[in-house]
Amino acid sequence: MHSHPHVAPAPAEEALRGAELRVTAQRVAVYRALAMHPHSSADAVFGQVREAVPGIALPSVHNVLGDLVSANVVRRVSLPDSDRALYELAQPADNHHHVQCVVCGSVQDVECAVGHAPCLTPSQSHGMRVLEATVTFRAICSECERKSSSND
Ligand SMILES: [Zn+2]
Ligand SMILES: [Zn+2]
């Protein structure tokens, strides 16, 4: 009896192989961290993976994130009210936007209003072919609003 039970690959491993990346413990851990906590900074990812991958250092997390971004497995988002880049898993044909609290910086996904890129047409494209519009709705979350009104 040498039958191997068919074990479906974990999503992280499937995504890495699909992008022709070697499956490493560090890459899998970073992928899983972002699956659980989208819009994390490199520091936050480091905090999440250091338990799963003993001995991993912050520069390695930056390297892994760079590899995953280059391979389109991870998307890097720069938001006006975050002082550092945030990362989330990249989904094919995903054109979602973000709403961010200007006080605490918390981020949520917002569905694209039109459903495909670019969802906004610029009044003047200066001869360039527009690929996408990156929209960030700047907002105040209900928790921050509550805090500010109770301070008055
Ligand atoms: Zn807030
Ligand atoms: Zn997002």
JSON list of C-alpha atoms and ligand atoms in Angstrom, two decimals:
[
{"chain": "A", "resi": 1, "resn": "MET", "atom": "CA", "xyz": [0.00, 0.00, 0.00]},
{"chain": "A", "resi": 2, "resn": "HIS", "atom": "CA", "xyz": [1.79, 3.06, -1.26]},
{"chain": "A", "resi": 3, "resn": "SER", "atom": "CA", "xyz": [-1.15, 5.24, -2.06]},
{"chain": "A", "resi": 4, "resn": "HIS", "atom": "CA", "xyz": [-0.58, 8.84, -1.10]},
{"chain": "A", "resi": 5, "resn": "PRO", "atom": "CA", "xyz": [-3.67, 10.61, 0.06]},
{"chain": "A", "resi": 6, "resn": "HIS", "atom": "CA", "xyz": [-4.33, 13.60, -2.14]},
{"chain": "A", "resi": 7, "resn": "VAL", "atom": "CA", "xyz": [-3.66, 16.64, -0.01]},
{"chain": "A", "resi": 8, "resn": "ALA", "atom": "CA", "xyz": [-4.75, 19.92, -1.54]},
{"chain": "A", "resi": 9, "resn": "PRO", "atom": "CA", "xyz": [-1.91, 22.43, -1.38]},
{"chain": "A", "resi": 10, "resn": "ALA", "atom": "CA", "xyz": [-2.39, 25.20, 1.12]},
{"chain": "A", "resi": 11, "resn": "PRO", "atom": "CA", "xyz": [-3.40, 28.45, -0.55]},
{"chain": "A", "resi": 12, "resn": "ALA", "atom": "CA", "xyz": [-0.04, 30.01, 0.31]},
{"chain": "A", "resi": 13, "resn": "GLU", "atom": "CA", "xyz": [1.92, 27.26, -1.39]},
{"chain": "A", "resi": 14, "resn": "GLU", "atom": "CA", "xyz": [-0.43, 27.23, -4.36]},
{"chain": "A", "resi": 15, "resn": "ALA", "atom": "CA", "xyz": [-0.04, 30.99, -4.79]},
{"chain": "A", "resi": 16, "resn": "LEU", "atom": "CA", "xyz": [3.76, 30.80, -4.57]},
{"chain": "A", "resi": 17, "resn": "ARG", "atom": "CA", "xyz": [3.98, 27.95, -7.08]},
{"chain": "A", "resi": 18, "resn": "GLY", "atom": "CA", "xyz": [1.51, 29.73, -9.35]},
{"chain": "A", "resi": 19, "resn": "ALA", "atom": "CA", "xyz": [3.87, 32.69, -9.38]},
{"chain": "A", "resi": 20, "resn": "GLU", "atom": "CA", "xyz": [6.83, 30.37, -10.01]},
{"chain": "A", "resi": 21, "resn": "LEU", "atom": "CA", "xyz": [8.34, 31.22, -6.64]},
{"chain": "A", "resi": 22, "resn": "ARG", "atom": "CA", "xyz": [10.15, 28.65, -4.57]},
{"chain": "A", "resi": 23, "resn": "VAL", "atom": "CA", "xyz": [8.07, 27.67, -1.55]},
{"chain": "A", "resi": 24, "resn": "THR", "atom": "CA", "xyz": [9.99, 28.65, 1.59]},
{"chain": "A", "resi": 25, "resn": "ALA", "atom": "CA", "xyz": [8.87, 28.78, 5.20]},
{"chain": "A", "resi": 26, "resn": "GLN", "atom": "CA", "xyz": [9.48, 32.53, 5.26]},
{"chain": "A", "resi": 27, "resn": "ARG", "atom": "CA", "xyz": [7.36, 33.21, 2.17]},
{"chain": "A", "resi": 28, "resn": "VAL", "atom": "CA", "xyz": [4.55, 30.96, 3.40]},
{"chain": "A", "resi": 29, "resn": "ALA", "atom": "CA", "xyz": [4.55, 32.67, 6.81]},
{"chain": "A", "resi": 30, "resn": "VAL", "atom": "CA", "xyz": [4.45, 36.16, 5.27]},
{"chain": "A", "resi": 31, "resn": "TYR", "atom": "CA", "xyz": [1.65, 35.11, 2.90]},
{"chain": "A", "resi": 32, "resn": "ARG", "atom": "CA", "xyz": [-0.39, 33.68, 5.77]},
{"chain": "A", "resi": 33, "resn": "ALA", "atom": "CA", "xyz": [0.18, 36.76, 7.91]},
{"chain": "A", "resi": 34, "resn": "LEU", "atom": "CA", "xyz": [-1.19, 38.97, 5.13]},
{"chain": "A", "resi": 35, "resn": "ALA", "atom": "CA", "xyz": [-4.13, 36.60, 4.57]},
{"chain": "A", "resi": 36, "resn": "MET", "atom": "CA", "xyz": [-5.04, 37.03, 8.24]},
{"chain": "A", "resi": 37, "resn": "HIS", "atom": "CA", "xyz": [-4.13, 40.72, 8.55]},
{"chain": "A", "resi": 38, "resn": "PRO", "atom": "CA", "xyz": [-4.40, 42.62, 5.28]},
{"chain": "A", "resi": 39, "resn": "HIS", "atom": "CA", "xyz": [-2.96, 46.15, 5.10]},
{"chain": "A", "resi": 40, "resn": "SER", "atom": "CA", "xyz": [-0.05, 45.33, 7.41]},
{"chain": "A", "resi": 41, "resn": "SER", "atom": "CA", "xyz": [3.24, 47.20, 7.42]},
{"chain": "A", "resi": 42, "resn": "ALA", "atom": "CA", "xyz": [6.50, 45.26, 7.16]},
{"chain": "A", "resi": 43, "resn": "ASP", "atom": "CA", "xyz": [6.96, 45.77, 10.90]},
{"chain": "A", "resi": 44, "resn": "ALA", "atom": "CA", "xyz": [3.52, 44.36, 11.62]},
{"chain": "A", "resi": 45, "resn": "VAL", "atom": "CA", "xyz": [4.19, 41.36, 9.35]},
{"chain": "A", "resi": 46, "resn": "PHE", "atom": "CA", "xyz": [7.47, 40.82, 11.17]},
{"chain": "A", "resi": 47, "resn": "GLY", "atom": "CA", "xyz": [5.59, 40.80, 14.48]},
{"chain": "A", "resi": 48, "resn": "GLN", "atom": "CA", "xyz": [3.20, 38.18, 13.11]},
{"chain": "A", "resi": 49, "resn": "VAL", "atom": "CA", "xyz": [5.78, 35.82, 11.54]},
{"chain": "A", "resi": 50, "resn": "ARG", "atom": "CA", "xyz": [8.53, 35.84, 14.14]},
{"chain": "A", "resi": 51, "resn": "GLU", "atom": "CA", "xyz": [6.69, 33.15, 16.13]},
{"chain": "A", "resi": 52, "resn": "ALA", "atom": "CA", "xyz": [6.10, 30.91, 13.11]},
{"chain": "A", "resi": 53, "resn": "VAL", "atom": "CA", "xyz": [9.61, 31.33, 11.71]},
{"chain": "A", "resi": 54, "resn": "PRO", "atom": "CA", "xyz": [12.16, 31.37, 14.53]},
{"chain": "A", "resi": 55, "resn": "GLY", "atom": "CA", "xyz": [15.21, 33.43, 13.69]},
{"chain": "A", "resi": 56, "resn": "ILE", "atom": "CA", "xyz": [13.58, 35.49, 10.94]},
{"chain": "A", "resi": 57, "resn": "ALA", "atom": "CA", "xyz": [14.81, 39.09, 10.93]},
{"chain": "A", "resi": 58, "resn": "LEU", "atom": "CA", "xyz": [13.11, 42.28, 9.77]},
{"chain": "A", "resi": 59, "resn": "PRO", "atom": "CA", "xyz": [15.37, 42.65, 6.68]},
{"chain": "A", "resi": 60, "resn": "SER", "atom": "CA", "xyz": [14.31, 39.15, 5.59]},
{"chain": "A", "resi": 61, "resn": "VAL", "atom": "CA", "xyz": [10.67, 40.19, 5.89]},
{"chain": "A", "resi": 62, "resn": "HIS", "atom": "CA", "xyz": [11.41, 43.19, 3.67]},
{"chain": "A", "resi": 63, "resn": "ASN", "atom": "CA", "xyz": [13.15, 40.90, 1.16]},
{"chain": "A", "resi": 64, "resn": "VAL", "atom": "CA", "xyz": [10.26, 38.42, 1.14]},
{"chain": "A", "resi": 65, "resn": "LEU", "atom": "CA", "xyz": [7.72, 41.22, 0.71]},
{"chain": "A", "resi": 66, "resn": "GLY", "atom": "CA", "xyz": [9.79, 42.62, -2.17]},
{"chain": "A", "resi": 67, "resn": "ASP", "atom": "CA", "xyz": [9.88, 39.21, -3.88]},
{"chain": "A", "resi": 68, "resn": "LEU", "atom": "CA", "xyz": [6.14, 38.70, -3.43]},
{"chain": "A", "resi": 69, "resn": "VAL", "atom": "CA", "xyz": [5.35, 42.18, -4.74]},
{"chain": "A", "resi": 70, "resn": "SER", "atom": "CA", "xyz": [7.58, 41.64, -7.81]},
{"chain": "A", "resi": 71, "resn": "ALA", "atom": "CA", "xyz": [5.78, 38.36, -8.48]},
{"chain": "A", "resi": 72, "resn": "ASN", "atom": "CA", "xyz": [2.35, 40.02, -8.13]},
{"chain": "A", "resi": 73, "resn": "VAL", "atom": "CA", "xyz": [1.45, 37.79, -5.20]},
{"chain": "A", "resi": 74, "resn": "VAL", "atom": "CA", "xyz": [1.33, 40.74, -2.83]},
{"chain": "A", "resi": 75, "resn": "ARG", "atom": "CA", "xyz": [0.21, 44.29, -3.50]},
{"chain": "A", "resi": 76, "resn": "ARG", "atom": "CA", "xyz": [1.95, 47.24, -1.88]},
{"chain": "A", "resi": 77, "resn": "VAL", "atom": "CA", "xyz": [-0.35, 50.09, -0.96]},
{"chain": "A", "resi": 78, "resn": "SER", "atom": "CA", "xyz": [0.76, 53.56, -0.03]},
{"chain": "A", "resi": 79, "resn": "LEU", "atom": "CA", "xyz": [-1.96, 55.49, 1.71]},
{"chain": "A", "resi": 80, "resn": "PRO", "atom": "CA", "xyz": [-1.88, 59.20, 2.56]},
{"chain": "A", "resi": 81, "resn": "ASP", "atom": "CA", "xyz": [-2.44, 58.67, 6.29]},
{"chain": "A", "resi": 82, "resn": "SER", "atom": "CA", "xyz": [0.08, 55.85, 6.74]},
{"chain": "A", "resi": 83, "resn": "ASP", "atom": "CA", "xyz": [3.69, 56.80, 7.27]},
{"chain": "A", "resi": 84, "resn": "ARG", "atom": "CA", "xyz": [4.83, 53.49, 5.78]},
{"chain": "A", "resi": 85, "resn": "ALA", "atom": "CA", "xyz": [3.85, 51.15, 2.96]},
{"chain": "A", "resi": 86, "resn": "LEU", "atom": "CA", "xyz": [1.17, 48.56, 3.71]},
{"chain": "A", "resi": 87, "resn": "TYR", "atom": "CA", "xyz": [0.83, 45.14, 2.12]},
{"chain": "A", "resi": 88, "resn": "GLU", "atom": "CA", "xyz": [-2.10, 42.92, 1.19]},
{"chain": "A", "resi": 89, "resn": "LEU", "atom": "CA", "xyz": [-2.53, 39.82, -0.93]},
{"chain": "A", "resi": 90, "resn": "ALA", "atom": "CA", "xyz": [-3.00, 40.60, -4.62]},
{"chain": "A", "resi": 91, "resn": "GLN", "atom": "CA", "xyz": [-6.09, 39.10, -6.21]},
{"chain": "A", "resi": 92, "resn": "PRO", "atom": "CA", "xyz": [-6.34, 38.78, -9.97]},
{"chain": "A", "resi": 93, "resn": "ALA", "atom": "CA", "xyz": [-8.47, 41.47, -11.62]},
{"chain": "A", "resi": 94, "resn": "ASP", "atom": "CA", "xyz": [-8.98, 43.08, -8.23]},
{"chain": "A", "resi": 95, "resn": "ASN", "atom": "CA", "xyz": [-9.55, 46.81, -8.39]},
{"chain": "A", "resi": 96, "resn": "HIS", "atom": "CA", "xyz": [-10.61, 47.54, -4.85]},
{"chain": "A", "resi": 97, "resn": "HIS", "atom": "CA", "xyz": [-10.00, 50.81, -3.13]},
{"chain": "A", "resi": 98, "resn": "HIS", "atom": "CA", "xyz": [-9.48, 51.85, 0.46]},
{"chain": "A", "resi": 99, "resn": "VAL", "atom": "CA", "xyz": [-11.13, 53.95, 3.09]},
{"chain": "A", "resi": 100, "resn": "GLN", "atom": "CA", "xyz": [-8.75, 55.12, 5.79]},
{"chain": "A", "resi": 101, "resn": "CYS", "atom": "CA", "xyz": [-9.29, 56.89, 9.09]},
{"chain": "A", "resi": 102, "resn": "VAL", "atom": "CA", "xyz": [-7.22, 60.09, 9.12]},
{"chain": "A", "resi": 103, "resn": "VAL", "atom": "CA", "xyz": [-6.89, 59.89, 12.92]},
{"chain": "A", "resi": 104, "resn": "CYS", "atom": "CA", "xyz": [-5.90, 56.29, 13.74]},
{"chain": "A", "resi": 105, "resn": "GLY", "atom": "CA", "xyz": [-4.93, 55.17, 10.23]},
{"chain": "A", "resi": 106, "resn": "SER", "atom": "CA", "xyz": [-7.13, 52.05, 10.22]},
{"chain": "A", "resi": 107, "resn": "VAL", "atom": "CA", "xyz": [-7.84, 50.79, 6.70]},
{"chain": "A", "resi": 108, "resn": "GLN", "atom": "CA", "xyz": [-10.76, 48.92, 5.15]},
{"chain": "A", "resi": 109, "resn": "ASP", "atom": "CA", "xyz": [-11.32, 47.67, 1.63]},
{"chain": "A", "resi": 110, "resn": "VAL", "atom": "CA", "xyz": [-13.94, 49.32, -0.55]},
{"chain": "A", "resi": 111, "resn": "GLU", "atom": "CA", "xyz": [-15.36, 47.67, -3.64]},
{"chain": "A", "resi": 112, "resn": "CYS", "atom": "CA", "xyz": [-14.53, 49.41, -6.89]},
{"chain": "A", "resi": 113, "resn": "ALA", "atom": "CA", "xyz": [-17.49, 51.58, -7.83]},
{"chain": "A", "resi": 114, "resn": "VAL", "atom": "CA", "xyz": [-17.47, 50.45, -11.46]},
{"chain": "A", "resi": 115, "resn": "GLY", "atom": "CA", "xyz": [-16.09, 46.92, -11.08]},
{"chain": "A", "resi": 116, "resn": "HIS", "atom": "CA", "xyz": [-13.13, 47.17, -13.42]},
{"chain": "A", "resi": 117, "resn": "ALA", "atom": "CA", "xyz": [-10.07, 49.37, -13.88]},
{"chain": "A", "resi": 118, "resn": "PRO", "atom": "CA", "xyz": [-9.83, 52.23, -14.45]},
{"chain": "A", "resi": 119, "resn": "CYS", "atom": "CA", "xyz": [-12.97, 53.14, -12.60]},
{"chain": "A", "resi": 120, "resn": "LEU", "atom": "CA", "xyz": [-12.29, 56.85, -12.98]},
{"chain": "A", "resi": 121, "resn": "THR", "atom": "CA", "xyz": [-11.56, 58.60, -16.22]},
{"chain": "A", "resi": 122, "resn": "PRO", "atom": "CA", "xyz": [-9.25, 61.58, -15.88]},
{"chain": "A", "resi": 123, "resn": "SER", "atom": "CA", "xyz": [-10.34, 64.79, -17.55]},
{"chain": "A", "resi": 124, "resn": "GLN", "atom": "CA", "xyz": [-6.89, 64.92, -19.20]},
{"chain": "A", "resi": 125, "resn": "SER", "atom": "CA", "xyz": [-4.63, 61.88, -19.60]},
{"chain": "A", "resi": 126, "resn": "HIS", "atom": "CA", "xyz": [-1.77, 63.82, -21.25]},
{"chain": "A", "resi": 127, "resn": "GLY", "atom": "CA", "xyz": [-1.41, 61.18, -23.93]},
{"chain": "A", "resi": 128, "resn": "MET", "atom": "CA", "xyz": [-0.92, 58.36, -21.44]},
{"chain": "A", "resi": 129, "resn": "ARG", "atom": "CA", "xyz": [-2.93, 55.15, -21.45]},
{"chain": "A", "resi": 130, "resn": "VAL", "atom": "CA", "xyz": [-4.61, 54.97, -18.05]},
{"chain": "A", "resi": 131, "resn": "LEU", "atom": "CA", "xyz": [-4.26, 51.59, -16.33]},
{"chain": "A", "resi": 132, "resn": "GLU", "atom": "CA", "xyz": [-6.01, 52.15, -13.04]},
{"chain": "A", "resi": 133, "resn": "ALA", "atom": "CA", "xyz": [-7.17, 54.71, -10.56]},
{"chain": "A", "resi": 134, "resn": "THR", "atom": "CA", "xyz": [-5.99, 54.27, -7.00]},
{"chain": "A", "resi": 135, "resn": "VAL", "atom": "CA", "xyz": [-8.63, 55.83, -4.81]},
{"chain": "A", "resi": 136, "resn": "THR", "atom": "CA", "xyz": [-8.31, 56.40, -1.08]},
{"chain": "A", "resi": 137, "resn": "PHE", "atom": "CA", "xyz": [-11.32, 57.73, 0.73]},
{"chain": "A", "resi": 138, "resn": "ARG", "atom": "CA", "xyz": [-10.04, 59.73, 3.71]},
{"chain": "A", "resi": 139, "resn": "ALA", "atom": "CA", "xyz": [-12.42, 59.35, 6.61]},
{"chain": "A", "resi": 140, "resn": "ILE", "atom": "CA", "xyz": [-12.85, 59.26, 10.38]},
{"chain": "A", "resi": 141, "resn": "CYS", "atom": "CA", "xyz": [-13.75, 55.91, 11.89]},
{"chain": "A", "resi": 142, "resn": "SER", "atom": "CA", "xyz": [-16.65, 55.69, 14.33]},
{"chain": "A", "resi": 143, "resn": "GLU", "atom": "CA", "xyz": [-14.32, 54.93, 17.24]},
{"chain": "A", "resi": 144, "resn": "CYS", "atom": "CA", "xyz": [-12.19, 58.03, 16.65]},
{"chain": "A", "resi": 145, "resn": "GLU", "atom": "CA", "xyz": [-15.30, 60.12, 16.12]},
{"chain": "A", "resi": 146, "resn": "ARG", "atom": "CA", "xyz": [-16.68, 58.89, 19.44]},
{"chain": "A", "resi": 147, "resn": "LYS", "atom": "CA", "xyz": [-13.39, 59.70, 21.23]},
{"chain": "A", "resi": 148, "resn": "SER", "atom": "CA", "xyz": [-13.21, 63.20, 19.80]},
{"chain": "A", "resi": 149, "resn": "SER", "atom": "CA", "xyz": [-16.79, 64.05, 20.72]},
{"chain": "A", "resi": 150, "resn": "SER", "atom": "CA", "xyz": [-16.35, 62.76, 24.29]},
{"chain": "A", "resi": 151, "resn": "ASN", "atom": "CA", "xyz": [-13.28, 65.03, 24.70]},
{"chain": "A", "resi": 152, "resn": "ASP", "atom": "CA", "xyz": [-15.30, 68.15, 24.01]},
{"chain": "B", "resi": 1, "resn": "ZN", "atom": "ZN", "xyz": [-9.88, 55.97, 13.61]},
{"chain": "B", "resi": 2, "resn": "ZN", "atom": "ZN", "xyz": [-7.06, 46.47, 0.46]}
]
